[in-house]
């Protein structure tokens, strides 16, 4: 699967609340950094999602760019009638995501 397709599959699984579907897309030593959480492993990231499962939601793709081992996606994350714009940088290790940097304005999240 091409890197851009891996990122789109990640978004699909996340928005479908398919936590098990995320596992094969992520490196064991995943580094995740976002406005509210930081994780140093795939296990810690997925455990957090299992402890507080995401609600099913939608996203609207705004932009997706790929350069070398990096894929950056901008999208509107839509849930409960509200939308926030999100920037997500995925750095790859081989064909799976090794690092995620997630950026959004946390003031709009309740």
mmCIF file with all atom_site columns, N, CA and C in Angstrom, residues 6 9-14 17-30 41-47 49-50 95-98:
data_model
loop_
_atom_site.group_PDB
_atom_site.id
_atom_site.type_symbol
_atom_site.label_atom_id
_atom_site.label_alt_id
_atom_site.label_comp_id
_atom_site.label_asym_id
_atom_site.label_entity_id
_atom_site.label_seq_id
_atom_site.pdbx_PDB_ins_code
_atom_site.Cartn_x
_atom_site.Cartn_y
_atom_site.Cartn_z
_atom_site.occupancy
_atom_site.B_iso_or_equiv
_atom_site.pdbx_formal_charge
_atom_site.auth_seq_id
_atom_site.auth_comp_id
_atom_site.auth_asym_id
_atom_site.auth_atom_id
_atom_site.pdbx_PDB_model_num
ATOM 1   N N  . UNK A 1 6  ? -1.903  4.486  3.181  1.00 0.00 ? 6  UNK A N  1
ATOM 2   C CA . UNK A 1 6  ? -1.821  4.091  4.594  1.00 0.00 ? 6  UNK A CA 1
ATOM 3   C C  . UNK A 1 6  ? -2.421  5.190  5.467  1.00 0.00 ? 6  UNK A C  1
ATOM 4   N N  . UNK A 1 9  ? -6.115  5.231  5.127  1.00 0.00 ? 9  UNK A N  1
ATOM 5   C CA . UNK A 1 9  ? -6.673  4.083  5.855  1.00 0.00 ? 9  UNK A CA 1
ATOM 6   C C  . UNK A 1 9  ? -6.672  4.358  7.358  1.00 0.00 ? 9  UNK A C  1
ATOM 7   N N  . UNK A 1 10 ? -5.620  5.005  7.856  1.00 0.00 ? 10 UNK A N  1
ATOM 8   C CA . UNK A 1 10 ? -5.564  5.402  9.264  1.00 0.00 ? 10 UNK A CA 1
ATOM 9   C C  . UNK A 1 10 ? -6.762  6.296  9.594  1.00 0.00 ? 10 UNK A C  1
ATOM 10  N N  . UNK A 1 11 ? -7.001  7.313  8.775  1.00 0.00 ? 11 UNK A N  1
ATOM 11  C CA . UNK A 1 11 ? -8.129  8.219  9.016  1.00 0.00 ? 11 UNK A CA 1
ATOM 12  C C  . UNK A 1 11 ? -9.459  7.473  8.955  1.00 0.00 ? 11 UNK A C  1
ATOM 13  N N  . UNK A 1 12 ? -9.600  6.577  7.986  1.00 0.00 ? 12 UNK A N  1
ATOM 14  C CA . UNK A 1 12 ? -10.839 5.807  7.871  1.00 0.00 ? 12 UNK A CA 1
ATOM 15  C C  . UNK A 1 12 ? -11.075 4.979  9.130  1.00 0.00 ? 12 UNK A C  1
ATOM 16  N N  . UNK A 1 13 ? -10.041 4.251  9.570  1.00 0.00 ? 13 UNK A N  1
ATOM 17  C CA . UNK A 1 13 ? -10.173 3.413  10.767 1.00 0.00 ? 13 UNK A CA 1
ATOM 18  C C  . UNK A 1 13 ? -10.486 4.263  11.996 1.00 0.00 ? 13 UNK A C  1
ATOM 19  N N  . UNK A 1 14 ? -9.768  5.381  12.152 1.00 0.00 ? 14 UNK A N  1
ATOM 20  C CA . UNK A 1 14 ? -10.000 6.237  13.314 1.00 0.00 ? 14 UNK A CA 1
ATOM 21  C C  . UNK A 1 14 ? -11.434 6.758  13.312 1.00 0.00 ? 14 UNK A C  1
ATOM 22  N N  . UNK A 1 17 ? -13.994 4.349  14.295 1.00 0.00 ? 17 UNK A N  1
ATOM 23  C CA . UNK A 1 17 ? -13.744 3.808  15.637 1.00 0.00 ? 17 UNK A CA 1
ATOM 24  C C  . UNK A 1 17 ? -13.250 2.361  15.566 1.00 0.00 ? 17 UNK A C  1
ATOM 25  N N  . UNK A 1 18 ? -12.490 2.044  14.522 1.00 0.00 ? 18 UNK A N  1
ATOM 26  C CA . UNK A 1 18 ? -11.927 0.706  14.303 1.00 0.00 ? 18 UNK A CA 1
ATOM 27  C C  . UNK A 1 18 ? -10.496 0.671  14.846 1.00 0.00 ? 18 UNK A C  1
ATOM 28  N N  . UNK A 1 19 ? -10.376 0.533  16.151 1.00 0.00 ? 19 UNK A N  1
ATOM 29  C CA . UNK A 1 19 ? -9.065  0.571  16.798 1.00 0.00 ? 19 UNK A CA 1
ATOM 30  C C  . UNK A 1 19 ? -8.200  -0.597 16.344 1.00 0.00 ? 19 UNK A C  1
ATOM 31  N N  . UNK A 1 20 ? -8.790  -1.776 16.182 1.00 0.00 ? 20 UNK A N  1
ATOM 32  C CA . UNK A 1 20 ? -8.015  -2.933 15.722 1.00 0.00 ? 20 UNK A CA 1
ATOM 33  C C  . UNK A 1 20 ? -7.448  -2.716 14.323 1.00 0.00 ? 20 UNK A C  1
ATOM 34  N N  . UNK A 1 21 ? -8.155  -1.970 13.497 1.00 0.00 ? 21 UNK A N  1
ATOM 35  C CA . UNK A 1 21 ? -7.681  -1.685 12.151 1.00 0.00 ? 21 UNK A CA 1
ATOM 36  C C  . UNK A 1 21 ? -6.473  -0.764 12.123 1.00 0.00 ? 21 UNK A C  1
ATOM 37  N N  . UNK A 1 22 ? -6.260  -0.001 13.197 1.00 0.00 ? 22 UNK A N  1
ATOM 38  C CA . UNK A 1 22 ? -5.118  0.913  13.271 1.00 0.00 ? 22 UNK A CA 1
ATOM 39  C C  . UNK A 1 22 ? -3.804  0.175  13.516 1.00 0.00 ? 22 UNK A C  1
ATOM 40  N N  . UNK A 1 23 ? -3.856  -0.915 14.270 1.00 0.00 ? 23 UNK A N  1
ATOM 41  C CA . UNK A 1 23 ? -2.639  -1.594 14.725 1.00 0.00 ? 23 UNK A CA 1
ATOM 42  C C  . UNK A 1 23 ? -1.652  -1.921 13.608 1.00 0.00 ? 23 UNK A C  1
ATOM 43  N N  . UNK A 1 24 ? -2.067  -2.551 12.511 1.00 0.00 ? 24 UNK A N  1
ATOM 44  C CA . UNK A 1 24 ? -1.081  -2.916 11.485 1.00 0.00 ? 24 UNK A CA 1
ATOM 45  C C  . UNK A 1 24 ? -0.517  -1.718 10.717 1.00 0.00 ? 24 UNK A C  1
ATOM 46  N N  . UNK A 1 25 ? -1.085  -0.546 10.916 1.00 0.00 ? 25 UNK A N  1
ATOM 47  C CA . UNK A 1 25 ? -0.618  0.648  10.215 1.00 0.00 ? 25 UNK A CA 1
ATOM 48  C C  . UNK A 1 25 ? 0.479   1.380  10.981 1.00 0.00 ? 25 UNK A C  1
ATOM 49  N N  . UNK A 1 26 ? 0.698   0.989  12.248 1.00 0.00 ? 26 UNK A N  1
ATOM 50  C CA . UNK A 1 26 ? 1.574   1.729  13.154 1.00 0.00 ? 26 UNK A CA 1
ATOM 51  C C  . UNK A 1 26 ? 2.775   0.908  13.597 1.00 0.00 ? 26 UNK A C  1
ATOM 52  N N  . UNK A 1 27 ? 3.942   1.556  13.668 1.00 0.00 ? 27 UNK A N  1
ATOM 53  C CA . UNK A 1 27 ? 5.148   0.905  14.171 1.00 0.00 ? 27 UNK A CA 1
ATOM 54  C C  . UNK A 1 27 ? 5.012   0.662  15.674 1.00 0.00 ? 27 UNK A C  1
ATOM 55  N N  . UNK A 1 28 ? 5.655   -0.411 16.158 1.00 0.00 ? 28 UNK A N  1
ATOM 56  C CA . UNK A 1 28 ? 5.608   -0.712 17.592 1.00 0.00 ? 28 UNK A CA 1
ATOM 57  C C  . UNK A 1 28 ? 6.140   0.438  18.424 1.00 0.00 ? 28 UNK A C  1
ATOM 58  N N  . UNK A 1 29 ? 7.184   1.107  17.930 1.00 0.00 ? 29 UNK A N  1
ATOM 59  C CA . UNK A 1 29 ? 7.796   2.214  18.674 1.00 0.00 ? 29 UNK A CA 1
ATOM 60  C C  . UNK A 1 29 ? 7.253   3.570  18.210 1.00 0.00 ? 29 UNK A C  1
ATOM 61  N N  . UNK A 1 30 ? 5.976   3.590  17.844 1.00 0.00 ? 30 UNK A N  1
ATOM 62  C CA . UNK A 1 30 ? 5.308   4.808  17.397 1.00 0.00 ? 30 UNK A CA 1
ATOM 63  C C  . UNK A 1 30 ? 5.561   5.957  18.369 1.00 0.00 ? 30 UNK A C  1
ATOM 64  N N  . UNK A 1 41 ? 4.769   4.650  22.242 1.00 0.00 ? 41 UNK A N  1
ATOM 65  C CA . UNK A 1 41 ? 4.647   3.304  21.674 1.00 0.00 ? 41 UNK A CA 1
ATOM 66  C C  . UNK A 1 41 ? 3.259   3.123  21.068 1.00 0.00 ? 41 UNK A C  1
ATOM 67  N N  . UNK A 1 42 ? 3.174   2.174  20.161 1.00 0.00 ? 42 UNK A N  1
ATOM 68  C CA . UNK A 1 42 ? 1.882   1.814  19.577 1.00 0.00 ? 42 UNK A CA 1
ATOM 69  C C  . UNK A 1 42 ? 0.953   1.311  20.676 1.00 0.00 ? 42 UNK A C  1
ATOM 70  N N  . UNK A 1 43 ? 1.492   0.496  21.568 1.00 0.00 ? 43 UNK A N  1
ATOM 71  C CA . UNK A 1 43 ? 0.684   -0.061 22.650 1.00 0.00 ? 43 UNK A CA 1
ATOM 72  C C  . UNK A 1 43 ? 0.040   1.051  23.481 1.00 0.00 ? 43 UNK A C  1
ATOM 73  N N  . UNK A 1 44 ? 0.835   2.051  23.880 1.00 0.00 ? 44 UNK A N  1
ATOM 74  C CA . UNK A 1 44 ? 0.311   3.137  24.715 1.00 0.00 ? 44 UNK A CA 1
ATOM 75  C C  . UNK A 1 44 ? -0.762  3.934  23.972 1.00 0.00 ? 44 UNK A C  1
ATOM 76  N N  . UNK A 1 45 ? -0.526  4.200  22.698 1.00 0.00 ? 45 UNK A N  1
ATOM 77  C CA . UNK A 1 45 ? -1.497  4.950  21.896 1.00 0.00 ? 45 UNK A CA 1
ATOM 78  C C  . UNK A 1 45 ? -2.810  4.175  21.771 1.00 0.00 ? 45 UNK A C  1
ATOM 79  N N  . UNK A 1 46 ? -2.710  2.904  21.393 1.00 0.00 ? 46 UNK A N  1
ATOM 80  C CA . UNK A 1 46 ? -3.922  2.097  21.217 1.00 0.00 ? 46 UNK A CA 1
ATOM 81  C C  . UNK A 1 46 ? -4.628  1.848  22.543 1.00 0.00 ? 46 UNK A C  1
ATOM 82  N N  . UNK A 1 47 ? -3.865  1.693  23.630 1.00 0.00 ? 47 UNK A N  1
ATOM 83  C CA . UNK A 1 47 ? -4.472  1.505  24.949 1.00 0.00 ? 47 UNK A CA 1
ATOM 84  C C  . UNK A 1 47 ? -5.294  2.729  25.335 1.00 0.00 ? 47 UNK A C  1
ATOM 85  N N  . UNK A 1 49 ? -6.774  4.748  23.275 1.00 0.00 ? 49 UNK A N  1
ATOM 86  C CA . UNK A 1 49 ? -8.000  4.704  22.471 1.00 0.00 ? 49 UNK A CA 1
ATOM 87  C C  . UNK A 1 49 ? -8.972  3.649  22.990 1.00 0.00 ? 49 UNK A C  1
ATOM 88  N N  . UNK A 1 50 ? -8.451  2.520  23.475 1.00 0.00 ? 50 UNK A N  1
ATOM 89  C CA . UNK A 1 50 ? -9.324  1.493  24.052 1.00 0.00 ? 50 UNK A CA 1
ATOM 90  C C  . UNK A 1 50 ? -9.956  1.981  25.347 1.00 0.00 ? 50 UNK A C  1
ATOM 91  N N  . UNK A 1 95 ? 7.003   0.875  5.482  1.00 0.00 ? 95 UNK A N  1
ATOM 92  C CA . UNK A 1 95 ? 5.652   1.051  4.946  1.00 0.00 ? 95 UNK A CA 1
ATOM 93  C C  . UNK A 1 95 ? 4.596   1.300  6.017  1.00 0.00 ? 95 UNK A C  1
ATOM 94  N N  . UNK A 1 96 ? 5.036   1.563  7.267  1.00 0.00 ? 96 UNK A N  1
ATOM 95  C CA . UNK A 1 96 ? 4.078   1.841  8.337  1.00 0.00 ? 96 UNK A CA 1
ATOM 96  C C  . UNK A 1 96 ? 4.431   3.166  9.007  1.00 0.00 ? 96 UNK A C  1
ATOM 97  N N  . UNK A 1 97 ? 3.481   3.711  9.724  1.00 0.00 ? 97 UNK A N  1
ATOM 98  C CA . UNK A 1 97 ? 3.640   5.013  10.363 1.00 0.00 ? 97 UNK A CA 1
ATOM 99  C C  . UNK A 1 97 ? 4.488   4.862  11.624 1.00 0.00 ? 97 UNK A C  1
ATOM 100 N N  . UNK A 1 98 ? 5.587   5.612  11.684 1.00 0.00 ? 98 UNK A N  1
ATOM 101 C CA . UNK A 1 98 ? 6.481   5.575  12.838 1.00 0.00 ? 98 UNK A CA 1
ATOM 102 C C  . UNK A 1 98 ? 6.312   6.758  13.773 1.00 0.00 ? 98 UNK A C  1
#
